[in-house]
Coordinates of C-alpha atoms in Angstrom, one line a residue:
K74 CA -205.5 37.7 -146.4
K75 CA -207.4 36.7 -149.6
C76 CA -210.7 37.9 -148.3
R77 CA -212.1 40.8 -150.3
D78 CA -215.1 41.7 -148.1
I79 CA -214.0 41.3 -144.5
K80 CA -217.3 42.5 -143.1
K81 CA -219.3 40.0 -145.1
W82 CA -216.8 37.2 -144.2
S83 CA -217.0 38.1 -140.5
L84 CA -220.8 38.2 -140.5
M85 CA -221.0 34.8 -142.3
N86 CA -218.7 33.2 -139.7
V87 CA -220.5 34.6 -136.7
N88 CA -223.9 33.6 -138.0
Y89 CA -222.5 30.1 -138.6
S90 CA -221.4 30.0 -134.9
L91 CA -224.7 31.3 -133.7
I92 CA -226.6 28.6 -135.6
N93 CA -224.3 25.8 -134.3
L94 CA -224.5 27.1 -130.7
N95 CA -228.2 27.9 -130.9
K96 CA -227.5 31.4 -129.7
K97 CA -228.7 34.9 -130.6
R98 CA -225.5 36.6 -129.5
L99 CA -221.9 35.6 -128.8
P100 CA -220.2 36.7 -125.5
G101 CA -217.2 37.8 -127.5
I102 CA -215.0 37.1 -130.5
F103 CA -211.2 36.8 -130.4
I104 CA -208.7 37.7 -133.1
H105 CA -206.2 34.9 -132.6
H106 CA -203.7 36.2 -135.2
S107 CA -202.9 39.5 -133.5
E108 CA -200.8 40.6 -136.6
D109 CA -204.1 41.0 -138.4
L110 CA -204.8 44.1 -136.3
I111 CA -201.5 45.7 -137.2
G112 CA -201.5 44.7 -140.9
K113 CA -202.7 46.5 -144.0
N114 CA -206.3 45.4 -143.5
K115 CA -206.4 46.3 -139.8
I116 CA -209.0 49.2 -140.2
K117 CA -211.4 47.0 -142.3
L118 CA -211.1 44.2 -139.8
Y119 CA -211.7 46.4 -136.8
E120 CA -214.7 48.1 -138.5
A121 CA -216.1 44.7 -139.2
L122 CA -215.8 43.8 -135.5
L123 CA -217.5 47.1 -134.5
F124 CA -220.3 46.3 -137.0
L125 CA -220.9 42.9 -135.4
K126 CA -221.0 44.6 -132.0
K127 CA -223.4 47.3 -133.2
K128 CA -225.7 44.7 -134.6
K129 CA -225.6 43.0 -131.1
L130 CA -224.3 39.8 -132.5
I131 CA -221.3 39.9 -130.2
N132 CA -220.8 41.6 -126.8
K133 CA -217.0 42.0 -126.8
I134 CA -214.0 42.3 -129.1
G135 CA -210.9 40.4 -128.0
V136 CA -207.4 39.7 -129.2
S137 CA -204.8 37.0 -128.4
I138 CA -201.3 38.4 -128.0
Y139 CA -197.9 36.7 -127.8
N140 CA -195.7 39.6 -126.9
F141 CA -196.3 43.0 -125.4
N142 CA -194.9 44.9 -128.3
T143 CA -197.8 43.7 -130.5
L144 CA -200.2 44.6 -127.7
D145 CA -198.9 48.2 -127.5
K146 CA -199.3 48.7 -131.2
I147 CA -202.9 47.4 -131.2
L148 CA -203.9 49.5 -128.1
D149 CA -202.4 52.6 -129.7
E150 CA -205.0 52.4 -132.4
F151 CA -208.0 50.3 -131.3
K152 CA -210.1 49.7 -128.2
V153 CA -210.5 46.1 -127.3
D154 CA -212.6 44.6 -124.5
M155 CA -210.6 41.4 -123.9
I156 CA -207.0 40.4 -124.1
Q157 CA -205.9 36.7 -124.1
V158 CA -202.3 36.3 -123.0
P159 CA -200.3 33.0 -123.1
F160 CA -199.2 31.2 -120.0
N161 CA -195.5 32.1 -120.4
I162 CA -196.2 35.8 -120.5
L163 CA -198.3 36.0 -117.3
D164 CA -196.7 33.2 -115.3
R165 CA -193.0 33.9 -115.2
R166 CA -192.2 30.7 -113.3
L167 CA -189.7 29.6 -115.9
I168 CA -187.9 32.8 -115.4
T169 CA -188.3 33.3 -111.6
K170 CA -187.1 29.7 -111.0
N171 CA -184.0 30.6 -113.2
Y172 CA -184.9 27.8 -115.6
L173 CA -184.6 30.2 -118.5
N174 CA -182.7 33.3 -119.4
G175 CA -182.5 35.5 -122.5
K176 CA -180.1 33.2 -124.3
S177 CA -181.7 29.9 -123.4
N178 CA -182.2 26.9 -125.8
I179 CA -185.5 25.0 -125.5
I180 CA -186.7 21.7 -127.0
E181 CA -190.3 20.5 -127.0
I182 CA -191.1 16.8 -127.4
G183 CA -194.3 16.2 -129.3
S184 CA -194.6 19.8 -130.3
N185 CA -197.8 19.2 -132.4
D186 CA -198.7 22.3 -134.5
G187 CA -196.2 24.5 -132.6
T188 CA -198.7 26.4 -130.5
M189 CA -196.5 26.2 -127.3
L190 CA -193.3 26.9 -129.2
L191 CA -194.8 30.0 -130.8
N192 CA -194.7 31.6 -127.3
F193 CA -190.9 31.0 -127.1
K194 CA -190.4 32.1 -130.7
N195 CA -192.0 35.4 -130.0
E196 CA -189.9 35.8 -126.9
G197 CA -186.7 35.4 -128.9
F198 CA -185.5 32.1 -127.6
D199 CA -183.6 29.5 -129.6
Y200 CA -185.9 26.4 -129.8
I201 CA -186.8 23.4 -131.8
G202 CA -189.7 20.9 -131.7
F203 CA -189.9 17.2 -132.3
E204 CA -193.1 16.1 -134.0
P205 CA -193.3 12.8 -135.8
S206 CA -196.8 13.4 -137.2
M207 CA -196.4 15.0 -140.7
S208 CA -199.9 16.5 -140.8
V209 CA -199.5 18.7 -137.6
A210 CA -195.8 19.3 -138.2
K211 CA -196.8 20.8 -141.5
K212 CA -199.0 23.4 -139.8
A213 CA -196.1 24.3 -137.5
K214 CA -193.8 24.8 -140.4
E215 CA -196.3 26.9 -142.2
N216 CA -196.2 29.2 -139.2
N217 CA -192.3 29.2 -139.3
I218 CA -192.0 27.1 -136.1
N219 CA -188.7 25.2 -136.1
T220 CA -189.8 21.6 -136.2
L221 CA -188.2 18.3 -136.9
V222 CA -190.6 15.7 -138.3
E223 CA -188.9 12.9 -136.3
F224 CA -189.2 11.0 -133.1
F225 CA -187.3 12.2 -130.0
C226 CA -184.6 9.6 -129.6
Y227 CA -180.9 9.3 -129.0
K228 CA -180.1 8.8 -132.6
N229 CA -182.0 11.9 -133.7
V230 CA -180.9 14.3 -130.9
S231 CA -177.2 13.3 -131.5
L232 CA -177.4 15.3 -134.7
L233 CA -178.3 18.5 -132.9
S234 CA -174.8 19.8 -132.2
K235 CA -176.1 23.3 -131.2
F236 CA -178.3 21.8 -128.5
K237 CA -175.9 19.1 -127.1
H238 CA -175.2 19.9 -123.4
N239 CA -176.6 23.3 -124.2
T240 CA -180.3 23.0 -123.7
D241 CA -181.8 24.8 -120.6
V242 CA -185.4 23.4 -120.8
I243 CA -186.8 20.3 -122.4
C244 CA -190.6 20.1 -122.1
A245 CA -193.4 17.8 -123.0
A246 CA -197.1 17.5 -122.4
N247 CA -199.0 14.2 -122.5
V248 CA -196.2 12.6 -124.6
I249 CA -193.8 10.8 -122.2
C250 CA -196.4 8.1 -121.2
H251 CA -196.5 7.2 -125.0
I252 CA -192.8 6.5 -125.3
P253 CA -191.9 2.8 -124.7
D254 CA -188.1 3.1 -124.3
L255 CA -187.6 5.3 -121.2
T256 CA -183.9 4.5 -121.1
D257 CA -183.4 5.9 -124.6
L258 CA -185.5 8.9 -123.7
I259 CA -183.6 9.8 -120.5
K260 CA -180.2 9.2 -122.3
S261 CA -181.4 11.7 -124.9
V262 CA -182.3 14.2 -122.2
D263 CA -179.0 13.7 -120.6
L264 CA -177.2 14.4 -123.8
L265 CA -179.0 17.7 -124.3
L266 CA -179.3 19.4 -120.9
T267 CA -176.8 21.8 -119.5
S268 CA -175.6 21.2 -116.0
K269 CA -178.4 23.3 -114.6
G270 CA -181.0 22.3 -117.3
V271 CA -184.4 20.9 -116.4
F272 CA -186.7 18.4 -118.0
I273 CA -190.4 19.4 -117.5
F274 CA -193.2 17.1 -118.5
E275 CA -196.9 16.7 -117.7
E276 CA -198.8 13.4 -117.7
P277 CA -202.1 11.9 -116.4
Y278 CA -201.5 11.1 -112.7
L279 CA -201.8 7.5 -111.4
G280 CA -203.1 8.8 -108.0
S281 CA -206.0 10.6 -109.8
M282 CA -206.8 7.4 -111.8
F283 CA -206.9 5.4 -108.6
D284 CA -209.1 7.9 -106.8
K285 CA -211.6 8.4 -109.6
I286 CA -211.4 4.7 -110.8
S287 CA -210.9 6.2 -114.2
Y288 CA -209.6 3.0 -115.8
D289 CA -210.4 4.4 -119.2
Q290 CA -207.0 6.2 -118.9
I291 CA -205.5 2.8 -119.8
Y292 CA -205.4 2.3 -123.5
D293 CA -202.8 1.4 -126.2
E294 CA -201.2 4.8 -126.4
H295 CA -200.8 5.1 -122.6
I296 CA -197.9 2.7 -122.1
Y297 CA -197.2 4.2 -118.6
M298 CA -199.2 5.8 -115.9
F299 CA -196.8 7.7 -113.7
S300 CA -196.9 8.5 -110.0
V301 CA -194.6 11.0 -108.3
S302 CA -192.8 8.1 -106.5
S303 CA -192.2 6.2 -109.8
V304 CA -190.8 9.3 -111.6
Q305 CA -188.5 9.9 -108.6
K306 CA -187.2 6.3 -108.7
I307 CA -186.8 6.2 -112.5
F308 CA -184.7 9.3 -112.7
N309 CA -182.6 8.4 -109.7
R310 CA -181.2 5.6 -111.7
F311 CA -179.7 8.0 -114.2
D312 CA -178.0 10.5 -111.8
M313 CA -181.0 12.8 -112.1
E314 CA -183.6 13.8 -109.5
L315 CA -187.1 15.0 -109.3
I316 CA -187.0 18.5 -107.8
D317 CA -190.6 19.8 -108.1
V318 CA -194.2 18.8 -109.0
Y319 CA -197.3 20.7 -109.8
P320 CA -200.8 19.0 -109.7
Q321 CA -202.9 19.8 -112.7
E322 CA -206.7 19.4 -113.4
T323 CA -206.3 18.4 -117.1
H324 CA -207.3 14.9 -118.2
G325 CA -209.2 14.4 -114.9
G326 CA -206.0 14.9 -112.9
S327 CA -202.4 15.2 -114.1
M328 CA -199.0 16.0 -112.7
R329 CA -196.3 18.3 -114.0
Y330 CA -192.8 17.0 -113.1
V331 CA -189.6 19.0 -113.0
V332 CA -186.4 16.9 -113.2
A333 CA -182.8 18.1 -113.0
R334 CA -179.3 16.7 -112.6
K335 CA -178.5 15.5 -109.1
N336 CA -177.3 18.2 -106.6
Q337 CA -177.6 21.0 -109.2
R338 CA -180.9 22.5 -108.0
D339 CA -182.8 22.8 -104.8
I340 CA -185.6 20.4 -104.2
N341 CA -189.0 21.9 -103.4
D342 CA -190.2 21.1 -99.9
N343 CA -193.7 20.3 -101.3
L344 CA -192.3 17.2 -103.0
K345 CA -191.8 15.5 -99.7
N346 CA -195.4 16.1 -98.8
I347 CA -196.7 14.5 -102.0
I348 CA -194.3 11.5 -101.6
Q349 CA -195.7 11.0 -98.1
Y350 CA -199.2 11.3 -99.4
E351 CA -198.5 8.5 -101.9
K352 CA -197.0 6.3 -99.2
N353 CA -200.1 6.9 -97.0
K354 CA -202.3 5.9 -99.9
G355 CA -200.2 2.9 -100.9
I356 CA -199.6 4.4 -104.3
D357 CA -195.9 3.5 -104.1
N358 CA -196.5 -0.2 -103.8
F359 CA -198.4 -3.1 -105.5
S360 CA -201.2 -3.2 -102.9
S361 CA -202.8 -0.1 -104.4
C362 CA -202.9 -1.8 -107.8
L363 CA -204.8 -4.8 -106.4
K364 CA -207.2 -2.4 -104.7
F365 CA -207.7 -0.5 -108.0
K366 CA -208.4 -3.8 -109.7
K367 CA -211.2 -4.6 -107.3
N368 CA -212.6 -1.1 -107.7
C369 CA -212.6 -1.5 -111.5
E370 CA -214.6 -4.7 -111.2
L371 CA -217.1 -3.0 -108.9
S372 CA -217.4 0.0 -111.2
K373 CA -218.0 -2.3 -114.2
K374 CA -220.8 -4.1 -112.4
K375 CA -222.4 -0.8 -111.2
I376 CA -222.5 0.8 -114.7
V377 CA -223.8 -2.4 -116.4
D378 CA -226.5 -2.7 -113.8
L379 CA -227.4 0.9 -114.3
L380 CA -227.6 0.5 -118.1
N381 CA -229.8 -2.6 -117.6
K382 CA -232.1 -0.7 -115.4
Y383 CA -232.6 2.1 -118.0
K384 CA -233.0 -0.5 -120.8
N385 CA -235.7 -2.3 -118.8
Q386 CA -237.5 1.1 -118.5
N387 CA -237.3 1.4 -122.3
K388 CA -235.1 4.5 -122.1
K389 CA -233.3 5.6 -125.2
I390 CA -229.6 5.5 -124.4
C391 CA -226.7 7.1 -126.3
G392 CA -223.1 7.9 -125.8
Y393 CA -221.5 11.3 -125.9
A394 CA -218.0 11.7 -127.4
A395 CA -216.3 8.8 -129.2
T396 CA -213.0 9.2 -127.2
S397 CA -210.1 6.9 -126.9
K398 CA -211.2 6.4 -123.3
S399 CA -214.6 5.2 -124.5
T400 CA -213.0 2.3 -126.3
T401 CA -211.6 0.9 -123.0
V402 CA -214.9 1.3 -121.2
L403 CA -217.0 -0.2 -123.9
N404 CA -214.8 -3.3 -124.4
Y405 CA -214.0 -3.9 -120.8
C406 CA -217.7 -3.7 -119.8
Q407 CA -218.9 -5.4 -123.0
I408 CA -221.3 -2.5 -123.7
G409 CA -222.4 -2.6 -127.3
S410 CA -225.4 -1.6 -129.4
N411 CA -227.5 -3.8 -127.1
F412 CA -227.3 -0.9 -124.6
I413 CA -226.2 2.2 -126.6
D414 CA -227.9 3.2 -129.9
C415 CA -225.1 5.5 -131.0
I416 CA -222.3 7.8 -129.9
Y417 CA -222.5 11.5 -130.8
D418 CA -219.3 13.2 -131.7
T419 CA -218.1 16.4 -133.3
T420 CA -215.0 15.0 -135.2
K421 CA -215.9 14.6 -138.8
E422 CA -213.4 11.8 -139.4
K423 CA -215.2 9.7 -136.8
I424 CA -218.8 10.3 -138.0
G425 CA -220.2 7.4 -140.0
K426 CA -217.7 5.0 -138.5
F427 CA -218.1 2.5 -135.6
S428 CA -216.5 2.3 -132.2
P429 CA -213.5 -0.2 -132.1
G430 CA -214.5 -3.6 -130.9
M431 CA -218.1 -3.1 -129.9
H432 CA -219.1 -1.5 -133.2
I433 CA -221.5 1.2 -132.0
P434 CA -222.3 3.7 -134.8
V435 CA -220.8 7.2 -134.4
T436 CA -223.2 10.0 -135.3
S437 CA -222.8 13.8 -135.7
A438 CA -223.3 15.7 -132.5
E439 CA -225.7 18.0 -134.3
S440 CA -228.2 15.2 -134.1
F441 CA -228.0 15.1 -130.3
K442 CA -230.6 17.8 -129.8
I443 CA -232.8 16.4 -132.5
D444 CA -232.9 12.8 -131.4
K445 CA -233.5 13.7 -127.7
P446 CA -232.2 10.6 -126.0
D447 CA -233.3 9.9 -122.4
V448 CA -229.9 8.9 -121.1
S449 CA -226.4 9.9 -122.3
Y450 CA -223.2 8.1 -121.3
L451 CA -220.6 10.9 -121.1
F452 CA -217.3 9.4 -122.2
A453 CA -215.5 12.7 -122.2
W454 CA -216.1 13.1 -118.5
N455 CA -213.0 15.2 -118.1
H456 CA -214.7 17.9 -120.2
K457 CA -217.9 17.7 -118.4
E458 CA -218.1 21.4 -117.5
E459 CA -217.9 22.6 -121.2
I460 CA -220.2 19.8 -122.4
F461 CA -222.8 20.4 -119.7
K462 CA -222.8 24.1 -120.6
K463 CA -223.1 23.4 -124.3
E464 CA -225.9 20.8 -123.8
K465 CA -227.7 22.5 -120.9
D466 CA -231.1 21.9 -122.6
F467 CA -230.6 18.2 -122.3
L468 CA -230.9 18.3 -118.5
S469 CA -233.7 20.9 -118.5
Q470 CA -235.7 18.6 -120.8
G471 CA -235.4 15.7 -118.4
G472 CA -232.2 14.0 -119.8
K473 CA -229.8 12.1 -117.6
W474 CA -226.0 12.1 -117.8
I475 CA -224.2 8.9 -116.6
S476 CA -220.6 7.8 -116.3
H477 CA -218.5 5.2 -114.6
V478 CA -216.6 8.2 -113.0
N479 CA -218.5 10.1 -110.3
F480 CA -219.3 13.6 -111.4

């Protein structure tokens, strides 16, 4: 809004991206604040985008929209090549399953910067987010997203008179496994939900961790690793029941759970199939944990042997992405700077620091192409597709990606 020369500003930002990506042209550029294309500077902005396209710096012009009224206004004036639409506009599952209606109340646990709640805001729902982190909650409030800078607990939800026994959907993504007191959590949910209300949450899946031997999912923030069987048993104790599940690919394998009050909603037949799958795999009992323990020990030996082999060949070894997961791997396997020279990362707060415990230096990812390591340990294996695409020159130049998780 404060930019005086939009064309110059756009050109500068695109050139910056081209340099960082080592590209001559971008596939496309998205306007994520769609209001900018209906505001007072809309003509200047669109002309700037056409200029970039004419200069062959971008191939396509795109816009992210959060309601169809905005889209109609934009398309009445401008031609766009790509339209990015949020999940809840295209996938009407919350509506078709009768979880929501036009007068629904919604709560998100761990609402972060309000990105998800923005969808509900623009659809006209009453909502509120719980986000205890002040920095990201501030961003949500700047975008006028109703946010409480508090933890989701019984004491705090008791103050929400408007939402008591009047909330249709409570949702959370990668948050519930961080909450130590599940009893307080479920009592809070019970206080808020309507008789037909649902609690929808998504977490890394125990079954996927067992299959992939991705023991790096276990770290201090992940207090729990849920299975479908465990979630079913937990909520049965509180007069609630698991009614549906949706496998997800995020975090190397996650599960989305839908919980309701007992005998208030139909249970999806698919749930029985997944429960049976877990029984067949032994996920619902301690034997699978003992098997996982042995697999972790074998995985540890295998990756250390591999690193020793490359080290004896005088290969230059680095790490890629200083993730929380990497801390578990490095300390469990006792991999330090004796094996790995540095870890490349894009997060500026991490650069110049050291990995916890094993003290491997963290270096800017911009140096990855310059330093040209022979072998790179991919710690962010769950983002391998994006990383392999970004660092495609590494393989073509003879580099080798490794991980304790099979690619």
